[in-house]
PDB file of C-alpha atoms in Angstrom:
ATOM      1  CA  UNK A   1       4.684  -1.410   0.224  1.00 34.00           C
ATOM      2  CA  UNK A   2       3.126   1.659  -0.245  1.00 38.00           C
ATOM      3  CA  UNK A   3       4.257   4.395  -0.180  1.00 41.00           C
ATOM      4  CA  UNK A   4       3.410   6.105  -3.036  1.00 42.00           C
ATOM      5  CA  UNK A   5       0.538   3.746  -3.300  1.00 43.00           C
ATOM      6  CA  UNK A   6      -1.298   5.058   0.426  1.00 42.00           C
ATOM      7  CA  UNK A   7      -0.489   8.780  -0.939  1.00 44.00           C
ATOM      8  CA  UNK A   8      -2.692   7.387  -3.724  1.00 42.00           C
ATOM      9  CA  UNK A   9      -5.013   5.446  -2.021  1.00 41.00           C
ATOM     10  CA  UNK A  10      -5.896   8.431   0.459  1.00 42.00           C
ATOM     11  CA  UNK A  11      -5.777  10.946  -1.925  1.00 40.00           C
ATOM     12  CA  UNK A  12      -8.359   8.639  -3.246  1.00 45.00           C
ATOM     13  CA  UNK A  13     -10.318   7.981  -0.532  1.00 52.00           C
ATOM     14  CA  UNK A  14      -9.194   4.767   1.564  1.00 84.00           C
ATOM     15  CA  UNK A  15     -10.598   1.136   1.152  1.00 91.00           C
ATOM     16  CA  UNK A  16     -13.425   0.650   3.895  1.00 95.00           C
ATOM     17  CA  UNK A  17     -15.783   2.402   6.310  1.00 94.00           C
ATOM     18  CA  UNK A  18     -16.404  -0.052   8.300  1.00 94.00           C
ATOM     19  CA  UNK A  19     -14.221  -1.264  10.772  1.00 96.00           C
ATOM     20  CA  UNK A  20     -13.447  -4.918  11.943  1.00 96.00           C
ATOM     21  CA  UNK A  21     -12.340  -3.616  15.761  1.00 97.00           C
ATOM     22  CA  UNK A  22     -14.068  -0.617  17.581  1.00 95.00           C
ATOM     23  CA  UNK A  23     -12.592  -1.844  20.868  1.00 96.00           C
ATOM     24  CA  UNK A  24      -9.052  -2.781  20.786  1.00 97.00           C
ATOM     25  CA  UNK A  25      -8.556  -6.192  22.932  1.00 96.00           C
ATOM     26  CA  UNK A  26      -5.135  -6.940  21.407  1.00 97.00           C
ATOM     27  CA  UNK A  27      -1.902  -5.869  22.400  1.00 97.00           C
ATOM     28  CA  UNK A  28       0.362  -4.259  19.205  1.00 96.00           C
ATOM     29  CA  UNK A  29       2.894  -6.547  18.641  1.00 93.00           C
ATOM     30  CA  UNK A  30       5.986  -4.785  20.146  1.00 93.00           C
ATOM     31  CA  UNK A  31       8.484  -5.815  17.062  1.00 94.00           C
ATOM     32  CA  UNK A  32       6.367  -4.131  14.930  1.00 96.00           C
ATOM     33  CA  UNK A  33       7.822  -0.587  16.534  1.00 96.00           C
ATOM     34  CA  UNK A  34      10.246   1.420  14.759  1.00 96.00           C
ATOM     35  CA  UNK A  35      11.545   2.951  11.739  1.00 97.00           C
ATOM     36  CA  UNK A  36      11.689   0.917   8.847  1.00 97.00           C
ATOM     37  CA  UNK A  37      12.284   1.837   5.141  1.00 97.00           C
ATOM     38  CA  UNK A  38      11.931   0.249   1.504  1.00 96.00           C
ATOM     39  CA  UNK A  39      13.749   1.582  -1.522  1.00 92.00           C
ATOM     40  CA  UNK A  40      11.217   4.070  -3.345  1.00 86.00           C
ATOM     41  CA  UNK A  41      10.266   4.258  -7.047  1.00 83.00           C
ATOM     42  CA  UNK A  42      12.438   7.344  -7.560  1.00 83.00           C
ATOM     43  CA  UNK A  43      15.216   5.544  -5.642  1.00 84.00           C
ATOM     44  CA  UNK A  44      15.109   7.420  -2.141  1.00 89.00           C
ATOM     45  CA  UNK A  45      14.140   5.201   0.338  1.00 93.00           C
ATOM     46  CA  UNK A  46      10.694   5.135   1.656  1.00 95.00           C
ATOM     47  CA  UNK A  47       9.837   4.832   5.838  1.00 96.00           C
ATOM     48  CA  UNK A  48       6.958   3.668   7.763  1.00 97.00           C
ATOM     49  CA  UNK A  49       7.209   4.879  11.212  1.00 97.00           C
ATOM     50  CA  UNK A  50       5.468   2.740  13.913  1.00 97.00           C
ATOM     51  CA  UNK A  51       5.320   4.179  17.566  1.00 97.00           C
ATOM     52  CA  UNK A  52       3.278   2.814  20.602  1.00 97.00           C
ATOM     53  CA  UNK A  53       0.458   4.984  21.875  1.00 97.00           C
ATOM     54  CA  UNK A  54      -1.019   2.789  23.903  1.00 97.00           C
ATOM     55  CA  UNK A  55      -0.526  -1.552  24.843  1.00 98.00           C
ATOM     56  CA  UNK A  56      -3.324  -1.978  22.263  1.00 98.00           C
ATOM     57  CA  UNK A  57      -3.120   0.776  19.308  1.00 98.00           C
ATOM     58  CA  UNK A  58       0.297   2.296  17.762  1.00 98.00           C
ATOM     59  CA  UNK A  59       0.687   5.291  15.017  1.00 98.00           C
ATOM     60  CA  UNK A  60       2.116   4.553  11.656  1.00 98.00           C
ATOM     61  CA  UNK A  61       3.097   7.429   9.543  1.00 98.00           C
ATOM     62  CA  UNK A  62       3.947   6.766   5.842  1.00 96.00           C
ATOM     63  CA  UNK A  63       5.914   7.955   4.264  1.00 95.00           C
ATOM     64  CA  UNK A  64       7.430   9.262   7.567  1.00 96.00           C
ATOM     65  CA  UNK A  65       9.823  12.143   7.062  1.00 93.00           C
ATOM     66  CA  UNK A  66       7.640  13.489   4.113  1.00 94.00           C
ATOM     67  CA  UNK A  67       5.708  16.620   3.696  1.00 94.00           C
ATOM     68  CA  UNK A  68       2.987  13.932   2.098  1.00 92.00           C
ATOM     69  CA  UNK A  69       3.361  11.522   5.546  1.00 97.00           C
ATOM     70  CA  UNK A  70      -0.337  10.163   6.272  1.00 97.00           C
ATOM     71  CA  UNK A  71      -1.082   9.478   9.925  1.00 98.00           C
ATOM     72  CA  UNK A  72      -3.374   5.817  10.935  1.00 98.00           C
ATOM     73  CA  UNK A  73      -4.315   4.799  14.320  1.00 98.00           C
ATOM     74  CA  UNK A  74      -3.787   0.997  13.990  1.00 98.00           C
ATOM     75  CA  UNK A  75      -5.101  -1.773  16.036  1.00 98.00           C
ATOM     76  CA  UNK A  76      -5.015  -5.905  15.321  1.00 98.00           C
ATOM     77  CA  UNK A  77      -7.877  -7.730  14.319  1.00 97.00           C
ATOM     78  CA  UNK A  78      -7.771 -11.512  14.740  1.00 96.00           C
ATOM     79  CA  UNK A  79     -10.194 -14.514  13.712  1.00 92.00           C
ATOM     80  CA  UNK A  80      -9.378 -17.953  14.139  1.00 87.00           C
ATOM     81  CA  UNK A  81      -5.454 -17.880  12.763  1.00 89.00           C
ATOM     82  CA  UNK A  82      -5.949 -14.611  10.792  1.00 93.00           C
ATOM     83  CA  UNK A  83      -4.604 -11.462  12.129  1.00 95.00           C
ATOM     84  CA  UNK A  84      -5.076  -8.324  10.181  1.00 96.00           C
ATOM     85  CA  UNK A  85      -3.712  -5.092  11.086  1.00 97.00           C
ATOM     86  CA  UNK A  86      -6.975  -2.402  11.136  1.00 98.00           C
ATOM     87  CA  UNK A  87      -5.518   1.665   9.359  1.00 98.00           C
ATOM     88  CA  UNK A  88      -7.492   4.155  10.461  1.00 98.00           C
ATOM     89  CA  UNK A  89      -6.035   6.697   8.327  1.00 97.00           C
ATOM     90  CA  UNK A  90      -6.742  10.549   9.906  1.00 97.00           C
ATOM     91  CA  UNK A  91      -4.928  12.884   8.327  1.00 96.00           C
ATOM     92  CA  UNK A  92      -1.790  14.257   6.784  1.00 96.00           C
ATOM     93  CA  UNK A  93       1.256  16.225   7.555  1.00 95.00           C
ATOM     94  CA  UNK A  94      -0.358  18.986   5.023  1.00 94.00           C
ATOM     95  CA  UNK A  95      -3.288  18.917   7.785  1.00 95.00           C
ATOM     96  CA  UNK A  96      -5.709  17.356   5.047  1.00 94.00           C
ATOM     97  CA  UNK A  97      -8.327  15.404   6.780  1.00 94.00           C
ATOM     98  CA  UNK A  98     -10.772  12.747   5.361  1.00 94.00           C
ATOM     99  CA  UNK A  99     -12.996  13.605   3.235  1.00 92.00           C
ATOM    100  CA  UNK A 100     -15.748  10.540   3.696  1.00 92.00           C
ATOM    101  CA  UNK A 101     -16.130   7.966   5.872  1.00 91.00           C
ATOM    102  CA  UNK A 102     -13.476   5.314   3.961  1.00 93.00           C
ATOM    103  CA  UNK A 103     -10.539   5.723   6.148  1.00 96.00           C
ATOM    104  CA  UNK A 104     -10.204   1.757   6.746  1.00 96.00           C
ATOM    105  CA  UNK A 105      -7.677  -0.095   5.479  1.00 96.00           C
ATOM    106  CA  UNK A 106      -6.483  -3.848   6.604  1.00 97.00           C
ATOM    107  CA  UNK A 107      -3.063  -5.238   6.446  1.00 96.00           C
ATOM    108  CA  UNK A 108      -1.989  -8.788   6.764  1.00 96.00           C
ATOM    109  CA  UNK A 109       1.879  -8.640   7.803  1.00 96.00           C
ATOM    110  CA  UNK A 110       4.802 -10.822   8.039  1.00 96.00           C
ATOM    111  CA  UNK A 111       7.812 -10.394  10.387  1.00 96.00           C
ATOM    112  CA  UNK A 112      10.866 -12.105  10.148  1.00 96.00           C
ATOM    113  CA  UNK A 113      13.866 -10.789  12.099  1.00 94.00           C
ATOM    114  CA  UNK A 114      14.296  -7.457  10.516  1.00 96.00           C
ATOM    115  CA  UNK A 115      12.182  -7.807   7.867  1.00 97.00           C
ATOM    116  CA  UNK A 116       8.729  -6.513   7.485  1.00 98.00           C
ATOM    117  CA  UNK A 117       6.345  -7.547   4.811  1.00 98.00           C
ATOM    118  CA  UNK A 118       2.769  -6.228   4.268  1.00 97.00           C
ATOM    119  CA  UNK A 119       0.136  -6.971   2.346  1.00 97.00           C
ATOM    120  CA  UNK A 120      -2.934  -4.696   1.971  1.00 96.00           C
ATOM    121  CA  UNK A 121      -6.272  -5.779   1.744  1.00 96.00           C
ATOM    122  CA  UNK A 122      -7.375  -5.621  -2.118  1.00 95.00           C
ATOM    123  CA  UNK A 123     -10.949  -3.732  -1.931  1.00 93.00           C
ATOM    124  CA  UNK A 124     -11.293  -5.251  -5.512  1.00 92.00           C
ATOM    125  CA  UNK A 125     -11.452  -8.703  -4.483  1.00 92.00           C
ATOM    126  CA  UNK A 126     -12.703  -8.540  -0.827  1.00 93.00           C
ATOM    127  CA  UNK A 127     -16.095  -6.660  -0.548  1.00 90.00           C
ATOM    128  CA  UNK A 128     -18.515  -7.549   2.392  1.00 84.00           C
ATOM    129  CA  UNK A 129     -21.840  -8.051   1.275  1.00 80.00           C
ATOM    130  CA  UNK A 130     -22.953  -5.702   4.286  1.00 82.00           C
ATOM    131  CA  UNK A 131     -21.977  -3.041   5.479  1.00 84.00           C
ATOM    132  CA  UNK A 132     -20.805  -4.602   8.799  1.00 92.00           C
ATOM    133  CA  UNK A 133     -17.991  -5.106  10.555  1.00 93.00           C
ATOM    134  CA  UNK A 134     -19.510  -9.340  10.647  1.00 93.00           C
ATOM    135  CA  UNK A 135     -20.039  -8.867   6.630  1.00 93.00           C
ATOM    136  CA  UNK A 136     -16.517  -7.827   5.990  1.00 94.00           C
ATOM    137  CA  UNK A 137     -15.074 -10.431   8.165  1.00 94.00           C
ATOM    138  CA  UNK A 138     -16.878 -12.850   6.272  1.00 93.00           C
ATOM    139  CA  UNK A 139     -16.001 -11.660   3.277  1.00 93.00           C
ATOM    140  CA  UNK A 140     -12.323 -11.250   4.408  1.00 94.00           C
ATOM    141  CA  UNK A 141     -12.526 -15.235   5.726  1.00 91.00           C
ATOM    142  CA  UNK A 142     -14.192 -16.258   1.692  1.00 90.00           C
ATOM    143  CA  UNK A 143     -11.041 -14.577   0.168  1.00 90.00           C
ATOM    144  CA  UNK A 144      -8.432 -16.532   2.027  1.00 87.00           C
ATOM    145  CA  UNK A 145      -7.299 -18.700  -0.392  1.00 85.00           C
ATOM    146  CA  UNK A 146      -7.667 -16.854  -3.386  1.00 91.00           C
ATOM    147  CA  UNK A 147      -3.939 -14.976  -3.587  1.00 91.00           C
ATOM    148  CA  UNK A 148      -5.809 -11.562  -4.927  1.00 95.00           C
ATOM    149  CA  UNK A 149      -7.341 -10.372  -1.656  1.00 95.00           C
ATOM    150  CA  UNK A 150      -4.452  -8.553  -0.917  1.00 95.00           C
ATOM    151  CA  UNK A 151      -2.388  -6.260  -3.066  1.00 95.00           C
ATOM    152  CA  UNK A 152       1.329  -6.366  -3.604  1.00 95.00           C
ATOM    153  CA  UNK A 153       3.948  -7.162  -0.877  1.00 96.00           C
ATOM    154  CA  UNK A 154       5.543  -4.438   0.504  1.00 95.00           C
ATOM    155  CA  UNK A 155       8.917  -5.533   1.600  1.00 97.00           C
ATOM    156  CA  UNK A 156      10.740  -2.859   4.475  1.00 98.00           C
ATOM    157  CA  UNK A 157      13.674  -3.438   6.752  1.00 97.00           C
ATOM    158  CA  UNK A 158      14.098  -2.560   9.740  1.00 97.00           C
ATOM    159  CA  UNK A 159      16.434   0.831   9.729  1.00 94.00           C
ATOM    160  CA  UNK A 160      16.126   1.897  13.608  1.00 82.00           C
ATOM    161  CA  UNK A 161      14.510  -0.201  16.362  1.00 75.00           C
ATOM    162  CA  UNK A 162      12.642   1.707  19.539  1.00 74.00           C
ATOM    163  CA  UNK A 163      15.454   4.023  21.730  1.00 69.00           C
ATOM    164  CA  UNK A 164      18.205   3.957  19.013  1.00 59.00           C
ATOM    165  CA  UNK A 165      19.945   7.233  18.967  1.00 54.00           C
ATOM    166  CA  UNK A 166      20.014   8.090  15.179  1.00 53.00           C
ATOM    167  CA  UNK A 167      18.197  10.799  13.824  1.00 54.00           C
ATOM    168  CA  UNK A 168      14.783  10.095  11.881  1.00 49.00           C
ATOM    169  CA  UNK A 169      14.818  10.395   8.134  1.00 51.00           C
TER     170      UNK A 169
END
């Protein structure tokens, strides 16, 4: 999904400063936790790294096991049938921090056995016409047909689930 692309995207600055949830109310789905990994553009495999910290919000790190990992709180969003994961990207394993206020980024996400696919929200195609977390949720509810809200599938598997005894990458 993204590997290389987040390193981009928060070298970059991320997508959104607004977020959709300031209060989580939604427990992290628990199959989402783990290690999971996607075959790289150089060929190494890429890992996303999800870990619980609380019922309602979980850490990803991506790429995990990198010197350029980026660390998101992440909480769900949901609205009518939608569900969104919320990135709140906050820093890096090089101890770089934001630089503005766009550390938002939404993910819609598909998981089927061990399979994970995500989808990023495409900041091209889906921008609120306020600067509120009710204008982007509108404007995140306009796009839902049109198949360029989101950016490329990102396609992991799953390579270690919660309390396995390998070693991370």
């Amino acid at each position: 999904w993204f590997m290389l692309g987040l390193t981009v995207l928060w070298l970059a600055g991320c997508d959104y400063e607004t977020p959709l949830v300031t209060d989580p109310a939604l427990d992290i789905d628990r199959a989402l936790v783990g290690l999971w990994s996607k075959p790289g553009a150089s060929g190494a495999a890429e890992h996303l790294l999800v870990l619980p910290l609380d019922p309602r919000e979980a850490l990803v790190v991506y790429p995990a096991g990198s010197p350029d990992a980026m660390f998101a709180r992440a909480t769900l969003w949901r609205r009518d049938d939608l569900t969104l994961m919320q990135l709140n990207w906050f820093g890096t394993a090089r101890a770089a921090l934001p630089k503005d206020r766009r550390t938002f980024q939404f993910a819609a996400f598909d998981l089927a056995g061990d399979t994970l696919t995500v989808r990023l929200l495409n900041r091209d195609a889906v921008k609120p016409a306020e600067a509120s977390a009710d204008g982007l949720a509108q404007a995140i509810r306009a796009g839902r047909g049109n198949p360029a809200s989101y950016r490329d599938a990102m396609v992991f598997t799953r390579r270690q689930a919660p309390g396995a005894e390998r070693d991370a990458p």
